[in-house]
Coordinates of C-alpha atoms in Angstrom, one line a residue:
Chain B
M30 CA -37.1 20.3 18.5
R31 CA -36.8 23.5 17.2
R32 CA -35.9 24.5 13.3
F33 CA -34.8 27.7 12.1
V34 CA -34.5 27.2 8.0
I35 CA -33.1 30.2 6.6
I36 CA -32.9 30.4 2.2
G37 CA -29.6 31.7 1.2
Q38 CA -30.6 33.2 -1.7
T39 CA -27.2 34.5 -2.2
A40 CA -25.0 32.5 0.0
S41 CA -22.0 30.1 -1.2
A42 CA -23.0 26.2 -1.6
S43 CA -19.5 25.7 -2.4
G44 CA -16.3 27.3 -0.1
D45 CA -14.5 29.1 -1.9
F46 CA -14.8 32.5 0.0
S47 CA -12.1 34.4 1.4
L48 CA -11.9 34.9 5.1
D49 CA -10.9 38.3 5.5
D50 CA -13.9 39.4 2.9
L51 CA -17.0 37.7 3.5
P52 CA -19.3 39.6 2.7
S53 CA -17.9 40.1 -1.2
T54 CA -17.0 36.8 -1.8
S55 CA -19.4 34.3 0.0
G56 CA -21.8 35.6 -1.4
R57 CA -23.5 36.9 1.7
L58 CA -23.1 34.3 4.5
D59 CA -22.2 35.5 6.9
V60 CA -25.6 37.3 7.2
L61 CA -26.5 32.5 8.0
L62 CA -23.6 32.3 10.1
R63 CA -25.0 35.5 12.9
V64 CA -28.0 33.2 12.4
L65 CA -26.3 30.0 13.9
R66 CA -25.4 31.7 16.5
A67 CA -27.8 33.4 17.5
A68 CA -29.8 29.9 17.2
L69 CA -27.5 27.3 18.8
L70 CA -25.0 29.5 21.3
V71 CA -25.8 30.2 24.8
S72 CA -23.9 31.9 27.8
N73 CA -22.1 29.0 28.4
G74 CA -22.8 26.3 26.0
L75 CA -25.3 25.3 23.1
R76 CA -29.3 24.7 22.6
R77 CA -29.1 20.4 22.1
D78 CA -32.5 21.4 21.0
V79 CA -32.4 23.4 18.1
Q80 CA -31.4 22.3 15.0
V81 CA -30.9 25.2 11.7
Y82 CA -31.1 24.4 7.9
L83 CA -29.6 26.9 6.3
V84 CA -30.0 26.6 2.1
L85 CA -26.9 27.9 0.2
R86 CA -28.3 28.7 -3.8
G87 CA -25.3 31.1 -4.2
G88 CA -22.0 30.3 -5.9
V89 CA -21.5 28.5 -9.9
A90 CA -22.8 24.4 -7.2
D91 CA -26.0 23.7 -7.0
S92 CA -27.8 24.3 -3.8
Q93 CA -26.8 22.7 -1.1
V94 CA -28.5 22.4 2.1
L95 CA -26.0 22.2 5.5
R96 CA -28.0 20.6 9.1
V97 CA -26.5 21.7 12.0
D98 CA -27.5 20.1 14.5
G99 CA -27.2 21.8 18.2
G100 CA -27.5 18.7 19.7
T101 CA -24.0 16.1 18.4
A102 CA -21.8 20.0 17.2
K103 CA -18.9 20.8 18.4
F104 CA -16.4 22.9 18.2
L105 CA -18.8 26.6 17.6
R106 CA -18.0 29.9 19.1
P107 CA -19.6 32.5 17.9
D108 CA -17.0 34.5 17.3
E109 CA -17.6 34.7 12.5
R110 CA -14.0 33.8 11.8
S111 CA -14.6 30.9 14.0
L112 CA -17.6 29.8 11.9
A113 CA -16.7 31.0 8.6
T114 CA -14.2 28.4 8.7
L115 CA -15.9 25.8 10.3
I116 CA -17.8 26.2 7.9
Q117 CA -15.3 26.2 4.6
K118 CA -14.1 23.1 6.5
T119 CA -17.7 21.1 6.0
L120 CA -18.6 23.1 2.4
R121 CA -15.0 21.6 1.2
A122 CA -15.1 18.1 2.4
A123 CA -18.6 17.2 1.6
P124 CA -19.5 14.7 -0.9
R125 CA -21.6 16.7 -3.9
N126 CA -24.8 15.6 -4.8
A127 CA -25.7 13.7 -2.0
S128 CA -29.5 13.0 -1.9
H129 CA -29.3 13.1 1.7
F130 CA -27.6 14.4 5.0
V131 CA -24.3 13.0 5.0
E132 CA -22.5 14.0 8.2
V133 CA -19.4 15.9 7.6
R134 CA -18.5 16.6 10.9
P135 CA -19.9 16.6 14.1
G136 CA -23.1 17.9 14.1
L137 CA -23.0 19.5 10.5
A138 CA -24.7 17.5 7.7
L139 CA -24.8 18.4 3.9
R140 CA -27.3 17.2 1.1
A141 CA -27.7 18.6 -2.5
G142 CA -31.5 20.2 -2.9
D143 CA -33.3 23.4 -1.5
L144 CA -36.5 24.1 -0.1
P145 CA -38.4 21.4 -1.2
E146 CA -35.7 18.2 0.0
V147 CA -35.7 20.5 3.7
L148 CA -41.0 21.2 3.3
E149 CA -40.4 16.6 3.0
E150 CA -38.7 16.5 6.0
A151 CA -41.5 19.1 8.4
A152 CA -44.0 17.3 7.3
G153 CA -46.3 17.2 8.9
A154 CA -44.9 18.8 12.2
P155 CA -46.1 23.0 12.6
C156 CA -44.7 24.9 10.2
F157 CA -44.0 29.4 10.4
M158 CA -42.5 32.0 8.0
L159 CA -42.1 35.2 9.3
D160 CA -43.4 38.4 8.0
E161 CA -43.4 42.0 8.3
A162 CA -47.1 41.1 7.4
G163 CA -47.8 38.1 10.0
Q164 CA -49.6 38.1 12.5
D165 CA -47.3 39.4 16.5
I166 CA -45.5 36.4 17.8
R167 CA -46.6 37.4 21.7
E168 CA -50.1 36.2 20.2
Q169 CA -49.7 33.1 18.3
A170 CA -50.7 29.6 20.4
F171 CA -47.8 27.0 20.0
A172 CA -49.0 23.3 21.3
A173 CA -44.9 22.6 21.8
D174 CA -41.6 24.0 21.2
D175 CA -41.2 21.5 17.6
A176 CA -42.4 23.8 15.4
W177 CA -40.1 25.0 11.9
F178 CA -39.5 28.6 11.3
F179 CA -38.9 29.7 8.0
L180 CA -36.7 32.9 6.6
G181 CA -35.7 34.7 4.3
D182 CA -31.8 36.3 3.7
Q183 CA -31.2 40.2 3.7
L184 CA -32.9 39.8 0.7
G185 CA -36.1 38.5 2.3
F186 CA -37.9 36.2 0.0
D187 CA -38.5 35.1 -2.8
P188 CA -41.5 34.8 -4.4
V189 CA -41.1 30.8 -5.1
S190 CA -40.1 29.8 -1.8
V191 CA -43.1 32.3 -0.8
A192 CA -45.5 30.0 -2.8
L193 CA -44.3 27.6 -1.3
L194 CA -44.2 27.7 2.1
E195 CA -48.1 28.9 1.8
A196 CA -48.8 25.8 0.1
R197 CA -47.5 24.4 3.1
A198 CA -49.9 27.0 4.8
C199 CA -47.5 27.4 7.1
Q200 CA -48.6 30.6 8.9
R201 CA -46.6 34.2 8.8
L202 CA -45.4 35.6 11.8
S203 CA -43.5 38.7 12.2
I204 CA -41.9 39.7 15.0
G205 CA -42.8 43.6 16.3
P206 CA -42.2 46.9 14.2
V207 CA -39.4 47.3 13.5
S208 CA -37.8 45.4 10.0
L209 CA -34.1 44.3 11.0
H210 CA -31.5 41.4 10.4
T211 CA -32.2 38.4 10.3
D212 CA -30.6 37.0 13.5
D213 CA -32.4 39.1 15.6
V214 CA -35.8 37.9 14.1
V215 CA -34.0 34.5 15.3
T216 CA -33.2 36.0 19.3
L217 CA -36.6 37.8 19.6
V218 CA -38.5 33.6 18.0
S219 CA -36.1 31.7 20.4
N220 CA -36.8 34.3 23.1
E221 CA -41.2 33.8 22.5
L222 CA -40.3 29.4 22.5
D223 CA -38.2 30.4 25.7
R224 CA -40.4 31.8 28.0
R225 CA -43.4 29.3 26.7
F226 CA -40.8 26.6 27.3
S227 CA -37.7 26.7 29.3
A228 CA -37.9 26.8 33.0
P229 CA -36.6 29.8 35.0
H230 CA -32.9 30.3 35.9
G231 CA -32.2 28.4 38.9
A232 CA -35.6 26.5 38.6
Chain Z
M20 CA -32.4 58.4 22.9
R21 CA -31.5 55.0 23.8
R22 CA -28.8 54.2 25.1
F23 CA -26.4 50.6 25.9
V24 CA -23.4 50.3 28.3
I25 CA -21.1 47.3 27.5
I26 CA -18.3 47.3 30.1
G27 CA -15.6 45.2 28.5
Q28 CA -13.8 43.6 31.2
T29 CA -11.1 42.5 29.3
A30 CA -11.6 44.2 25.6
S31 CA -8.7 45.3 24.3
A32 CA -8.3 49.3 25.0
S33 CA -5.4 49.6 22.4
G34 CA -6.3 48.7 18.8
D35 CA -3.6 45.8 19.0
F36 CA -5.4 43.4 18.1
S37 CA -5.9 40.8 14.5
L38 CA -8.3 40.8 12.9
D39 CA -7.7 36.8 11.9
D40 CA -7.8 36.5 15.0
L41 CA -10.0 38.7 17.2
P42 CA -11.5 36.1 20.9
S43 CA -7.6 35.3 21.6
T44 CA -6.0 39.1 20.5
S45 CA -8.7 41.6 21.8
G46 CA -10.0 40.3 25.3
R47 CA -13.0 39.1 23.2
L48 CA -13.9 42.4 21.5
D49 CA -15.7 40.1 19.3
V50 CA -18.6 40.1 22.3
L51 CA -18.4 44.1 21.7
L52 CA -18.9 44.2 18.1
R53 CA -22.1 42.0 18.0
V54 CA -23.4 44.3 20.3
L55 CA -22.2 47.2 18.1
R56 CA -24.8 45.7 15.8
A57 CA -27.4 44.2 17.5
A58 CA -28.2 48.2 19.5
L59 CA -27.2 50.0 16.0
L60 CA -28.0 47.8 12.5
V61 CA -31.6 47.3 11.3
S62 CA -31.9 45.8 7.8
N63 CA -31.8 49.1 5.1
G64 CA -30.0 51.4 7.9
L65 CA -28.6 52.4 11.3
R66 CA -31.3 53.7 14.4
R67 CA -30.4 57.1 14.8
D68 CA -31.2 58.2 17.9
V69 CA -29.9 54.9 20.0
Q70 CA -26.1 55.0 21.2
V71 CA -24.0 53.0 22.7
Y72 CA -20.4 53.5 25.3
L73 CA -18.2 50.6 25.0
V74 CA -16.5 50.8 28.0
L75 CA -12.7 49.0 27.1
R76 CA -10.9 47.7 30.7
G77 CA -8.8 45.5 28.2
G78 CA -4.7 45.2 27.1
V79 CA -2.3 47.6 29.0
A80 CA -3.3 50.8 28.3
D81 CA -5.3 52.4 31.1
S82 CA -9.8 52.3 30.8
Q83 CA -10.9 53.6 27.6
V84 CA -14.9 54.7 26.7
L85 CA -15.8 54.6 22.5
R86 CA -18.9 55.6 21.8
V87 CA -20.7 55.3 18.5
D88 CA -23.7 57.5 18.0
G89 CA -26.2 55.7 15.5
G90 CA -27.4 59.7 14.8
T91 CA -24.4 60.5 12.7
A92 CA -21.9 57.4 12.7
K93 CA -20.8 56.6 9.3
F94 CA -20.2 52.6 7.3
L95 CA -21.2 50.4 10.1
R96 CA -21.6 47.5 8.5
P97 CA -23.0 44.3 9.9
D98 CA -19.9 41.5 9.8
E99 CA -17.5 41.3 12.2
R100 CA -13.7 42.1 10.8
S101 CA -16.2 44.9 9.3
L102 CA -16.8 45.7 12.7
A103 CA -13.8 44.9 14.3
T104 CA -11.7 47.1 10.7
L105 CA -13.0 50.2 12.2
I106 CA -12.6 50.1 16.1
Q107 CA -8.7 49.1 15.4
K108 CA -8.8 52.2 13.5
T109 CA -11.3 54.7 15.6
L110 CA -8.2 53.3 18.4
R111 CA -4.8 53.2 17.3
A112 CA -5.3 57.1 15.4
A113 CA -7.9 58.6 19.5
P114 CA -5.6 60.6 21.3
R115 CA -4.4 59.1 24.7
N116 CA -6.0 60.4 27.7
A117 CA -9.2 63.4 26.7
S118 CA -10.8 63.7 29.1
H119 CA -13.6 64.2 26.9
F120 CA -14.9 62.5 24.7
V121 CA -13.1 63.3 20.6
E122 CA -14.8 62.6 17.2
V123 CA -11.7 60.0 16.1
R124 CA -14.0 59.2 13.2
P125 CA -17.8 60.3 12.5
G126 CA -20.4 59.1 15.2
L127 CA -17.7 57.6 16.7
A128 CA -15.4 59.0 19.7
L129 CA -13.4 58.2 22.9
R130 CA -12.2 59.4 25.4
A131 CA -10.4 58.5 29.1
G132 CA -12.3 56.4 31.5
D133 CA -14.6 53.7 32.9
L134 CA -18.4 53.4 34.0
P135 CA -17.4 56.5 36.6
E136 CA -17.2 58.5 33.8
V137 CA -20.1 57.3 31.7
L138 CA -23.0 57.2 34.8
E139 CA -21.3 61.0 35.3
E140 CA -23.0 61.8 31.9
A141 CA -26.8 59.7 32.7
A142 CA -27.5 62.0 35.7
G143 CA -31.1 61.8 35.7
A144 CA -32.3 59.0 33.6
P145 CA -34.0 56.7 33.8
C146 CA -31.1 53.6 34.0
F147 CA -31.2 50.1 34.6
M148 CA -29.1 47.5 34.8
L149 CA -29.2 44.0 32.4
D150 CA -29.4 40.6 35.3
E151 CA -31.4 38.2 35.7
A152 CA -31.6 38.1 38.3
G153 CA -34.2 41.3 37.3
Q154 CA -38.1 42.8 37.4
D155 CA -38.7 41.1 33.7
I156 CA -38.2 44.1 31.9
R157 CA -41.8 42.5 29.6
E158 CA -43.8 44.0 33.3
Q159 CA -41.6 47.5 33.0
A160 CA -42.8 51.0 33.1
F161 CA -41.7 53.1 30.2
A162 CA -42.1 56.5 30.5
A163 CA -40.6 57.2 27.2
D164 CA -37.4 56.6 25.4
D165 CA -34.3 57.7 26.8
A166 CA -33.0 55.3 29.2
W167 CA -29.3 54.4 29.8
F168 CA -29.2 50.3 30.1
F169 CA -26.4 48.7 31.7
L170 CA -24.9 44.9 30.7
G171 CA -21.9 42.6 31.3
D172 CA -19.7 41.2 28.4
Q173 CA -18.8 38.0 28.7
L174 CA -18.0 37.7 32.1
G175 CA -21.1 38.8 33.9
F176 CA -20.6 42.1 35.5
D177 CA -17.4 42.7 38.3
P178 CA -19.0 43.5 41.7
V179 CA -17.0 47.4 41.1
S180 CA -19.4 47.7 38.6
V181 CA -22.2 46.1 40.8
A182 CA -21.7 49.0 43.8
L183 CA -21.9 51.8 40.9
L184 CA -24.6 50.8 39.3
E185 CA -26.8 49.9 42.3
A186 CA -24.8 52.9 44.1
R187 CA -26.9 54.9 41.1
A188 CA -30.1 53.2 41.8
C189 CA -30.1 51.3 38.1
Q190 CA -33.5 49.1 38.0
R191 CA -32.7 44.9 37.3
L192 CA -34.4 43.9 34.2
S193 CA -34.4 40.4 33.1
I194 CA -35.2 39.4 29.4
G195 CA -36.1 35.8 29.7
P196 CA -35.5 32.6 31.2
V197 CA -32.5 31.8 29.5
S198 CA -28.5 33.1 30.0
L199 CA -28.7 35.2 26.6
H200 CA -25.7 37.2 24.8
T201 CA -24.9 39.9 25.5
D202 CA -26.3 41.2 21.2
D203 CA -29.2 38.9 22.1
V204 CA -29.9 40.9 25.0
V205 CA -29.0 43.9 23.8
T206 CA -31.8 42.8 20.6
L207 CA -34.3 42.0 22.6
V208 CA -34.0 45.0 25.0
S209 CA -34.5 47.1 22.2
N210 CA -37.6 44.8 20.7
E211 CA -38.9 46.5 23.7
L212 CA -38.5 49.7 23.7
D213 CA -40.0 49.8 19.9
R214 CA -42.9 47.1 20.5
R215 CA -44.0 51.2 23.2
F216 CA -43.0 53.5 21.6
S217 CA -41.8 53.4 17.2
A218 CA -44.7 53.3 14.9
P219 CA -45.6 49.5 13.0
H220 CA -44.7 49.2 9.2
G221 CA -46.1 51.0 6.8
A222 CA -47.2 54.0 9.9

């Protein structure tokens, strides 16, 4: 299982945003929606072996973590408004303050928490943080397609998150010479893992 | 100059679509909007040395070609609705049947035409088509960062376009073992060229 964890420093942890103006009303949840598409959707389908964790710290509510499981998710469409509608319904329907993941819609589960709770789930697994100062991902060995990748949002990582990831000994990886949007970074990580672990076309 | 040309077999050539339901009302213009973001937007800015050509064949109007120039474009934001609003205004304001590119907004120009007109502009330049059966882009030599890359939309290439690109001796390139959305393909091509031609972080 491949996992992407995106830390949304401002992204709304409640469903209180306007579908007509996501960037201004959702704390840039739009950034995280584009990551969902990049991580989970391919031509004609879903990546069944990928999970995405969105850490939602924005708005008046306490932090929540939304987990989207490509193995069981349904009705994921690539356009931003469809994804925003789905996430809004999920956030509005979810119980508040759940101490473990509660599946609200097929493949979409929510819990109270933040990065420490996600790191608990990742205990013992290979762990990487995407960072411009890291080693080139093309030079990185991967024993299997089961690593956890942690990414910042449009603001990058906050210092507390960096400290937590460093304490966990996450290795820093970079994807190239140009600073890119988080969804592009996910696309590049996915491609590198596909090249190592996926069978070629028609095989 | 790096150029991406996306052939939108169904994407609306007029501004007659609903911002609230792009996939159903715009002939999947949403696919092409995501390509615009992937090709032109990076962290904190625009790629100034990139142009994107969207071939718009959908709707009742004749085909049009929209050119977006990263060197002069303004007000490009990454979220899909903002991009859709900008393109809709551009399509509505443009003169119909222009026989050459007319700049309608900063960096956004429109003309009547289709793939043959774009290929005329590309005369003499290196030309590639993205195709699963192509050579791995990582194995491809690039003399300079001035090639033209032609991509299909969610339907792939139509046979007439393939014939035109083959007549032009465009080389086929592939990006990896998994079939991806067109915007992800653009991200991967961009990264490969960045690795060849861009200075590293901080250099």
